[in-house]
JSON list of C-alpha atoms in Angstrom, two decimals:
[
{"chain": "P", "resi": 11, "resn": "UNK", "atom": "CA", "xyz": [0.00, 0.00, 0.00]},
{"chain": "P", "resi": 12, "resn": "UNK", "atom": "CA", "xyz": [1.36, 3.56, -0.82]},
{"chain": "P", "resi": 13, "resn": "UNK", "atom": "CA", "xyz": [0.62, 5.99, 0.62]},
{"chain": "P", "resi": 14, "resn": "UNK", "atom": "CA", "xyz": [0.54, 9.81, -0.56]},
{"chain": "P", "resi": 15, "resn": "UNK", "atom": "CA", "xyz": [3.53, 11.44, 0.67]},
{"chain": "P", "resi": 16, "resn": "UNK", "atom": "CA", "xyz": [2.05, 14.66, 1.13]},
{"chain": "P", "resi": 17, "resn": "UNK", "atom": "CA", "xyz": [-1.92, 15.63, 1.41]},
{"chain": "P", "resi": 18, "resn": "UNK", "atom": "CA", "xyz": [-2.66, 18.86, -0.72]},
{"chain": "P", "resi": 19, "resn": "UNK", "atom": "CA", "xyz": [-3.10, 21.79, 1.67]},
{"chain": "P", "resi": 20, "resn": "UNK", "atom": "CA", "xyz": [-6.52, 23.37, 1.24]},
{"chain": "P", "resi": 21, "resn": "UNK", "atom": "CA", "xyz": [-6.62, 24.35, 4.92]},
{"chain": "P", "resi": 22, "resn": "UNK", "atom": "CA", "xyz": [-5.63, 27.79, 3.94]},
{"chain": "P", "resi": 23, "resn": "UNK", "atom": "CA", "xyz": [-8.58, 28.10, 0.81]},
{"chain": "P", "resi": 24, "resn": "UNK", "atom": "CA", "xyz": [-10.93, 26.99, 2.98]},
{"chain": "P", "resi": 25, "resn": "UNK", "atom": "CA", "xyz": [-10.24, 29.21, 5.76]},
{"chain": "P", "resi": 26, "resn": "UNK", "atom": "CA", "xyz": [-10.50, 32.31, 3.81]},
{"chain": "P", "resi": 27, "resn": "UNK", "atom": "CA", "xyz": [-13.83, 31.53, 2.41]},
{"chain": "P", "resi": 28, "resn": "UNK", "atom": "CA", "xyz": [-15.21, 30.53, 5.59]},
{"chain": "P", "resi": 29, "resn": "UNK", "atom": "CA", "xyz": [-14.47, 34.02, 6.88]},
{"chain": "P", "resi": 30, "resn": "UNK", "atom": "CA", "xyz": [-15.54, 35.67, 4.14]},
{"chain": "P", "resi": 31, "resn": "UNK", "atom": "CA", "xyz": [-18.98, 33.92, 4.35]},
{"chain": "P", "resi": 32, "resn": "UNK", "atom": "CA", "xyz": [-19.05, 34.99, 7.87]},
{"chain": "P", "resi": 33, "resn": "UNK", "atom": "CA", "xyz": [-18.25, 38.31, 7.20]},
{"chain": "P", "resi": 34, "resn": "UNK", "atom": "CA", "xyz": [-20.70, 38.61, 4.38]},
{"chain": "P", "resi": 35, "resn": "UNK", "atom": "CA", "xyz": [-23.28, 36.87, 6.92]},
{"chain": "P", "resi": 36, "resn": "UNK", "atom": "CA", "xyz": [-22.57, 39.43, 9.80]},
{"chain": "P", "resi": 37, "resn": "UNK", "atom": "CA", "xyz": [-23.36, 42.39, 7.22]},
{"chain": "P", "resi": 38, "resn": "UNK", "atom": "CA", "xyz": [-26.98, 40.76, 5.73]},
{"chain": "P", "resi": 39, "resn": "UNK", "atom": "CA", "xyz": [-27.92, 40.58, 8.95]},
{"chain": "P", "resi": 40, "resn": "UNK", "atom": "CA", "xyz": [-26.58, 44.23, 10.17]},
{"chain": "P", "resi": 41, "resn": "UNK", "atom": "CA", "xyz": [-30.49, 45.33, 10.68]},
{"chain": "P", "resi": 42, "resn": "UNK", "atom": "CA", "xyz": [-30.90, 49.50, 10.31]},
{"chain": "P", "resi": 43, "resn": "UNK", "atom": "CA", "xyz": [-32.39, 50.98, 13.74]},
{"chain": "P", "resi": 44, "resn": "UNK", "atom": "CA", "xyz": [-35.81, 50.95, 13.60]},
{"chain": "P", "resi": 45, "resn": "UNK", "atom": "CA", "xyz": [-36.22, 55.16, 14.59]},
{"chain": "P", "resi": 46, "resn": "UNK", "atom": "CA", "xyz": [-39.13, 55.27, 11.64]},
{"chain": "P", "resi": 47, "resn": "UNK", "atom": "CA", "xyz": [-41.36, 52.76, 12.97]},
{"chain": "P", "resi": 48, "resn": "UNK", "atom": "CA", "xyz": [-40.38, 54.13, 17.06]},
{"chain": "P", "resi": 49, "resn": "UNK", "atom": "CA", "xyz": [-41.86, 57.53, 15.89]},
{"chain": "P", "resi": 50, "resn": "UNK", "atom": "CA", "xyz": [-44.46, 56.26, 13.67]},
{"chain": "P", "resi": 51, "resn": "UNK", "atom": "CA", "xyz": [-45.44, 54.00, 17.34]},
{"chain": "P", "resi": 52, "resn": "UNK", "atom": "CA", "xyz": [-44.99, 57.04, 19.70]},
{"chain": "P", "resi": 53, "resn": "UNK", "atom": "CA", "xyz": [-47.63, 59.05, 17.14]},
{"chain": "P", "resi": 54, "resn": "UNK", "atom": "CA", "xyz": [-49.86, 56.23, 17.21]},
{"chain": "P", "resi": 55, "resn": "UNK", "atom": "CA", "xyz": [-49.94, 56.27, 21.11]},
{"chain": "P", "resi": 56, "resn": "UNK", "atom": "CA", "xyz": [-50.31, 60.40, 20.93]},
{"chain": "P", "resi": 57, "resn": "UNK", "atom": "CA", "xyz": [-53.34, 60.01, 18.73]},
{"chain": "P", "resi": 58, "resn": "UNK", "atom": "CA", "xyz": [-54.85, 57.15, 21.05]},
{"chain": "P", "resi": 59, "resn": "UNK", "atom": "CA", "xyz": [-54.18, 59.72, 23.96]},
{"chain": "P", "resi": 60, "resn": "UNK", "atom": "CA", "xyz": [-56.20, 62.50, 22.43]},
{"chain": "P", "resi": 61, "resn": "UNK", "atom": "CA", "xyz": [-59.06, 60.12, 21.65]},
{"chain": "P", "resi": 62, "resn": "UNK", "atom": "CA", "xyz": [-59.78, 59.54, 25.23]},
{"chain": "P", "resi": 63, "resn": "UNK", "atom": "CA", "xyz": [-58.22, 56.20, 25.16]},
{"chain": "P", "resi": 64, "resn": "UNK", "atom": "CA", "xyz": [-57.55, 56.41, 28.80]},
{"chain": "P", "resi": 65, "resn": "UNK", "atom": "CA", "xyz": [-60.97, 56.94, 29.45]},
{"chain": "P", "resi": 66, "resn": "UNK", "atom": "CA", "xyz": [-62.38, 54.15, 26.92]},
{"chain": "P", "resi": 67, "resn": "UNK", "atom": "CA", "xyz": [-59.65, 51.65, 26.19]},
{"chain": "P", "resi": 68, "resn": "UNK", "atom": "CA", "xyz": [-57.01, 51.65, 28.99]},
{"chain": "P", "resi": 69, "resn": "UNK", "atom": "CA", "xyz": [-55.78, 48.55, 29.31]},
{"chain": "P", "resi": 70, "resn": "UNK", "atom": "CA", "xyz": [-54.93, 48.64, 25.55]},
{"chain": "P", "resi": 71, "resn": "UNK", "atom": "CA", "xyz": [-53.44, 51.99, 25.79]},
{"chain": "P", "resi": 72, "resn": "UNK", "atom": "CA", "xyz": [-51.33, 51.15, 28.76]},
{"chain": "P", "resi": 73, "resn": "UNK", "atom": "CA", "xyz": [-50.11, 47.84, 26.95]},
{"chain": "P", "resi": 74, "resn": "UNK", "atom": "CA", "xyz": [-48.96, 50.22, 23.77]},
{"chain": "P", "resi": 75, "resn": "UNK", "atom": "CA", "xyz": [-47.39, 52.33, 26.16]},
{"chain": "P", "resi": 76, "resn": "UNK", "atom": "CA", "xyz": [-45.50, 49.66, 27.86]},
{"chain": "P", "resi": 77, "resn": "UNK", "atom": "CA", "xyz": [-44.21, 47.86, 24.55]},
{"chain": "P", "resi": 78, "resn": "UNK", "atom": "CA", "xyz": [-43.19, 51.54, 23.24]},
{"chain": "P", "resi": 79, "resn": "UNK", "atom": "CA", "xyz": [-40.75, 51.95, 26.76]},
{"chain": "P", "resi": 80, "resn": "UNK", "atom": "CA", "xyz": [-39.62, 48.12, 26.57]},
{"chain": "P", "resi": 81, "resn": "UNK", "atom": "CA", "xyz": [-38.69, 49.09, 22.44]},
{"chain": "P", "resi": 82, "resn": "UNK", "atom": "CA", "xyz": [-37.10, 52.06, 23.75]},
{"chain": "P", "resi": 83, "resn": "UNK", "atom": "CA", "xyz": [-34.97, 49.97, 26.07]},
{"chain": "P", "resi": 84, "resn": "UNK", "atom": "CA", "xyz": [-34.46, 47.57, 23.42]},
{"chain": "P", "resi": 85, "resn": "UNK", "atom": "CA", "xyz": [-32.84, 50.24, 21.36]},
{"chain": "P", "resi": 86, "resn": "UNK", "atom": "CA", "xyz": [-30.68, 51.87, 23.83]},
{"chain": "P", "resi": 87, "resn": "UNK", "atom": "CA", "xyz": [-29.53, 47.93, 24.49]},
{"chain": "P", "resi": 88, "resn": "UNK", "atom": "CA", "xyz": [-28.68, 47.99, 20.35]},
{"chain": "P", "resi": 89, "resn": "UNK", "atom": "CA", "xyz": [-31.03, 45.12, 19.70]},
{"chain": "P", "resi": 90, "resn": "UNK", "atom": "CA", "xyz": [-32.36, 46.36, 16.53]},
{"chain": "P", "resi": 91, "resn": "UNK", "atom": "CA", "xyz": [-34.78, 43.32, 15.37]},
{"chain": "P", "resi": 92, "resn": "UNK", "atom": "CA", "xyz": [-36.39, 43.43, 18.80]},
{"chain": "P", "resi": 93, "resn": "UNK", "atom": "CA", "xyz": [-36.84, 46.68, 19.13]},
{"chain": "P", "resi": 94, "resn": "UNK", "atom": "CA", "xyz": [-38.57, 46.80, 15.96]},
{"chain": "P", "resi": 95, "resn": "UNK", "atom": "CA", "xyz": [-41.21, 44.39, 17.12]},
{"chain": "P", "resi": 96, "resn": "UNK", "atom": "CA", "xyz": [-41.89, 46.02, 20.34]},
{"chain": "P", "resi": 97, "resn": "UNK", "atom": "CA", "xyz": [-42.43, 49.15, 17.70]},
{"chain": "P", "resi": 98, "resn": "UNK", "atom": "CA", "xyz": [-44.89, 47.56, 15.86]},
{"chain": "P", "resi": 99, "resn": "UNK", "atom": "CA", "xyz": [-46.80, 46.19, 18.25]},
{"chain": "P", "resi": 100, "resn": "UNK", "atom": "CA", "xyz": [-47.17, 48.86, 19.99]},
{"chain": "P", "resi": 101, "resn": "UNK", "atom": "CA", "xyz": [-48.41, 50.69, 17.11]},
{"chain": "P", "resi": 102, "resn": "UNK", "atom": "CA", "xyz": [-51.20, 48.01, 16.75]},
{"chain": "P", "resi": 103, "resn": "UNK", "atom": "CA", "xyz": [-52.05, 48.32, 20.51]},
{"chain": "P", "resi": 104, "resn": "UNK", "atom": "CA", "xyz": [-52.10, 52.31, 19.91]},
{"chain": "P", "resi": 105, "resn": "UNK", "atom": "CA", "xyz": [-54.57, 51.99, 16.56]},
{"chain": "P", "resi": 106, "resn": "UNK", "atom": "CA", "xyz": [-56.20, 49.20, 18.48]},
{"chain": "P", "resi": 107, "resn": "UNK", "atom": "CA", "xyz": [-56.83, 51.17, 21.69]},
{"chain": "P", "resi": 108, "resn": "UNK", "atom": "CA", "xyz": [-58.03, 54.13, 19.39]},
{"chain": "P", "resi": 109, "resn": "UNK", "atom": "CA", "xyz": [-60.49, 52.60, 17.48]},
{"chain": "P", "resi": 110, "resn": "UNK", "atom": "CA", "xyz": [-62.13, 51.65, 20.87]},
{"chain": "P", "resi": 111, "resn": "UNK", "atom": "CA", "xyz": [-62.57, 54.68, 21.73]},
{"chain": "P", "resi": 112, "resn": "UNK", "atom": "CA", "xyz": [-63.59, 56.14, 18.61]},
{"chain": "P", "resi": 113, "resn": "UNK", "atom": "CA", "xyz": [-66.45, 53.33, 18.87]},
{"chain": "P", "resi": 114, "resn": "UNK", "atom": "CA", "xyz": [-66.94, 54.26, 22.30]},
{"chain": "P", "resi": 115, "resn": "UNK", "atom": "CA", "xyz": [-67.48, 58.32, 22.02]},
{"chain": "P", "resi": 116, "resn": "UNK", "atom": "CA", "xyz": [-69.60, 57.68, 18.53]},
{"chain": "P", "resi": 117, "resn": "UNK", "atom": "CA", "xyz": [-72.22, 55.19, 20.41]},
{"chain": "P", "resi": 118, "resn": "UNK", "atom": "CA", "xyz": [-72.40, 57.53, 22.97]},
{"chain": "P", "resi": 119, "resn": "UNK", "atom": "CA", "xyz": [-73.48, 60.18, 20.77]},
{"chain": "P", "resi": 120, "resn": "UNK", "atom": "CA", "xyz": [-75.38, 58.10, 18.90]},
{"chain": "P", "resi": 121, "resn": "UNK", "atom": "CA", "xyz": [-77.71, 57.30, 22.00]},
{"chain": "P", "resi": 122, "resn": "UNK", "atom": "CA", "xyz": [-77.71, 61.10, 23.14]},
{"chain": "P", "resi": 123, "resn": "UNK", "atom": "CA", "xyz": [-79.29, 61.59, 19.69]},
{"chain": "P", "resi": 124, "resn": "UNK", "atom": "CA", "xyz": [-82.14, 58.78, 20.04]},
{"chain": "P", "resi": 125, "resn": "UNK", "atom": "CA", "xyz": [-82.93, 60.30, 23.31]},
{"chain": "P", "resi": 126, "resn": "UNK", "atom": "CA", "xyz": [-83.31, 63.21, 22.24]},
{"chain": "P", "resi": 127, "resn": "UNK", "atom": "CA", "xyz": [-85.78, 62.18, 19.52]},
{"chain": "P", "resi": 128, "resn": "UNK", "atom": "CA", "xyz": [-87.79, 60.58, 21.90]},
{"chain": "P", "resi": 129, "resn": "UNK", "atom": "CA", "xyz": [-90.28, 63.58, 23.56]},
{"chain": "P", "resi": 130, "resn": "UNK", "atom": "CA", "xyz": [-90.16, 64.07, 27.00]},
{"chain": "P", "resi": 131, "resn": "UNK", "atom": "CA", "xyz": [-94.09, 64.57, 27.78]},
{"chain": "P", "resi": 132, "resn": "UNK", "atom": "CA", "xyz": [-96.71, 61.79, 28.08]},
{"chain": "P", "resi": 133, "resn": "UNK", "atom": "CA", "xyz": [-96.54, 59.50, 25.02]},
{"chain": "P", "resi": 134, "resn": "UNK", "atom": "CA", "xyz": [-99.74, 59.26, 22.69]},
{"chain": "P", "resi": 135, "resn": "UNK", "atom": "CA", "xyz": [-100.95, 56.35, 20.65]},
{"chain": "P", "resi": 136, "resn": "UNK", "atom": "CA", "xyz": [-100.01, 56.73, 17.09]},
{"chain": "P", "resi": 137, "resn": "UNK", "atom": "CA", "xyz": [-104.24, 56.67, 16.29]},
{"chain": "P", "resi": 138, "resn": "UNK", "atom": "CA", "xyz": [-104.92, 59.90, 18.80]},
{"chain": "P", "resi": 139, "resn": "UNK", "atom": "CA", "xyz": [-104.62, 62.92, 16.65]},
{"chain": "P", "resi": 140, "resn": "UNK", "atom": "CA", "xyz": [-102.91, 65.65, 18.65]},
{"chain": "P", "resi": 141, "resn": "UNK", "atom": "CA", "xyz": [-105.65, 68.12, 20.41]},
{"chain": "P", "resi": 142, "resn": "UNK", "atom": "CA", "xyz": [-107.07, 70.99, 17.94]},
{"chain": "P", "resi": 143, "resn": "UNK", "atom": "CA", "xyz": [-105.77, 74.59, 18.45]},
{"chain": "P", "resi": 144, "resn": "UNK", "atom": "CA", "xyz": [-107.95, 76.91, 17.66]},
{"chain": "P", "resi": 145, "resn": "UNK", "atom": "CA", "xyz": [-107.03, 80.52, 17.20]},
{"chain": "P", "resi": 146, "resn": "UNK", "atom": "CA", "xyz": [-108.65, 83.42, 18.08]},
{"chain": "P", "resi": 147, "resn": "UNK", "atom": "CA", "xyz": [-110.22, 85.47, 15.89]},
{"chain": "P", "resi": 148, "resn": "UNK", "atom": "CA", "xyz": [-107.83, 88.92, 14.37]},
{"chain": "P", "resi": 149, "resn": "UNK", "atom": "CA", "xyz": [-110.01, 91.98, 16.50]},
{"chain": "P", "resi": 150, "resn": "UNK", "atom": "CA", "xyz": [-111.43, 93.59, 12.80]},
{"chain": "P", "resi": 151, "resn": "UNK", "atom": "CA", "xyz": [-111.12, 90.37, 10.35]},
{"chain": "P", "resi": 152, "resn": "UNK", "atom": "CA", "xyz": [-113.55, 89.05, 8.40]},
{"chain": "P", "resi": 153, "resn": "UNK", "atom": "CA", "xyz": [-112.45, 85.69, 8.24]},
{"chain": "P", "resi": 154, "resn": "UNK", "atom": "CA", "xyz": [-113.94, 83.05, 10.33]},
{"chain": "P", "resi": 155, "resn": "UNK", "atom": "CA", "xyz": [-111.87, 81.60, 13.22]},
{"chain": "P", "resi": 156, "resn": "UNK", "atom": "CA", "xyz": [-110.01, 78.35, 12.00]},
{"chain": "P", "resi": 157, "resn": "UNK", "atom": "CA", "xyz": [-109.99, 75.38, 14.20]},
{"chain": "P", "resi": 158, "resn": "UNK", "atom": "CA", "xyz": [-109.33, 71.59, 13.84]},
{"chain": "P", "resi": 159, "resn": "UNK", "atom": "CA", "xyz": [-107.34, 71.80, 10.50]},
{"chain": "P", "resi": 160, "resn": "UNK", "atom": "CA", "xyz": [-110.36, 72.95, 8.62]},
{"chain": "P", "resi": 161, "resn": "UNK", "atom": "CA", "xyz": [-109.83, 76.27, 6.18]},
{"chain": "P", "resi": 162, "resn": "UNK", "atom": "CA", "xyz": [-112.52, 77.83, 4.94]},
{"chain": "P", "resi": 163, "resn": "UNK", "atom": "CA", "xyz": [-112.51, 78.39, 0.74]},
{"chain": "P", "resi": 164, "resn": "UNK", "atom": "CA", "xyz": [-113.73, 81.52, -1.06]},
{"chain": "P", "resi": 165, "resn": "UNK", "atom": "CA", "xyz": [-115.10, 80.23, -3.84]},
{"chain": "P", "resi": 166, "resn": "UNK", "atom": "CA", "xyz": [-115.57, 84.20, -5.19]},
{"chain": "P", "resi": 167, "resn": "UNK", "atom": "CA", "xyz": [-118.70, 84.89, -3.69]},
{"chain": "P", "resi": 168, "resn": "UNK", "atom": "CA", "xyz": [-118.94, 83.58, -0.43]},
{"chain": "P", "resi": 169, "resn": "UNK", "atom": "CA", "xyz": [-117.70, 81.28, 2.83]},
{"chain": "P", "resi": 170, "resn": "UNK", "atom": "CA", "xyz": [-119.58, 78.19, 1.83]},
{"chain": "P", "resi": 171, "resn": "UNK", "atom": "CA", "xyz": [-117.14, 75.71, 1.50]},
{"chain": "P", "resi": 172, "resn": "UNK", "atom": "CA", "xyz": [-114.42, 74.41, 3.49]},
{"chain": "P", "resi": 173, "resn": "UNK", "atom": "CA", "xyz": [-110.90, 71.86, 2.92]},
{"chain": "P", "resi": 174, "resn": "UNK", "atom": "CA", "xyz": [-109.70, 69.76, 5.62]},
{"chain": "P", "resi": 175, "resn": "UNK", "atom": "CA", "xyz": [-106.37, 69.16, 5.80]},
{"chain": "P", "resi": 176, "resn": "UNK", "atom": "CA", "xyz": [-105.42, 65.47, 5.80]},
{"chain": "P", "resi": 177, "resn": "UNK", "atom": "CA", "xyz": [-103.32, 64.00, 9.06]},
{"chain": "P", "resi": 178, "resn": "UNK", "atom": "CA", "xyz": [-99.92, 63.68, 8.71]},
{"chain": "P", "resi": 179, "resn": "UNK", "atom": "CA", "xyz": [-98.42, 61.05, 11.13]},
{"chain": "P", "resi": 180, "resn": "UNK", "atom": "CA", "xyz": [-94.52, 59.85, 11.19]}
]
């Protein structure tokens, strides 16, 4: 059996491109700081704040306000990747918490409007007719007082006939 004197060296080939794969590796992964989505987060929390999210959606609000700090933190400890996550979610608690209250202030004006369509006095039966006004008659007039809906016509000579007005019910 022979053996090969001397095994070709490829230690040195193969240790360069390993490093240069690693090196190539280290800068694909080099992730830019997230400071776009951070302020497009922080806004998102503002706008929840001014829509009386404490008031209607707190716990939401307080968890978007929580994941903004811990991305803050996460920033000032350069970890990029999770710093954009806490960003992002606590954009989506932000939106999420606004939305709630949005929902919250537009029902409540929404039932300030029925009540106020609904009259405050004694309610009457959609058959009784409301009670007839009638007014007094104009001191010097020669028209006839007008009571009940019903109008006398001049028909050119005289007060003969007279038009009722039809009911009009909602």
């Amino acid at each position: 059996m022979t053996r090969n004197p001397s095994p070709p060296r490829r230690w040195p080939a193969a240790a360069a491109a390993l490093s240069a794969a690693l090196g190539l590796a280290a800068c694909a992964t080099d992730v830019p700081p997230p400071t776009a989505q951070l302020g497009a987060s922080s806004q998102a929390v503002a706008a929840a704040e001014r829509a009386n999210a404490l008031q209607y959606a707190p716990v939401e609000l307080q968890a978007a306000r929580n994941k903004l700090a811990a991305a803050d933190d996460a920033m000032r400890a350069d970890e990029r990747t999770r710093a954009r996550q806490l960003a992002e979610q606590a954009q989506a608690d932000a939106e999420l918490a606004t939305a709630k209250s949005q929902r919250a202030v537009t029902q409540q004006a929404a039932a300030a409007v029925r009540q106020q369509a609904i009259p405050r006095s004694a309610p009457q039966s959609a058959m009784t007719p409301p009670p007839a006004v009638t007014a007094p008659p104009v001191s010097g007039s020669t028209l006839p007082p007008v009571s009940g809906g019903v109008v006398p016509m001049n028909n050119g000579t005289s007060w003969g006939s007279t038009y009722t007005y039809p009911e009009v019910r909602p």
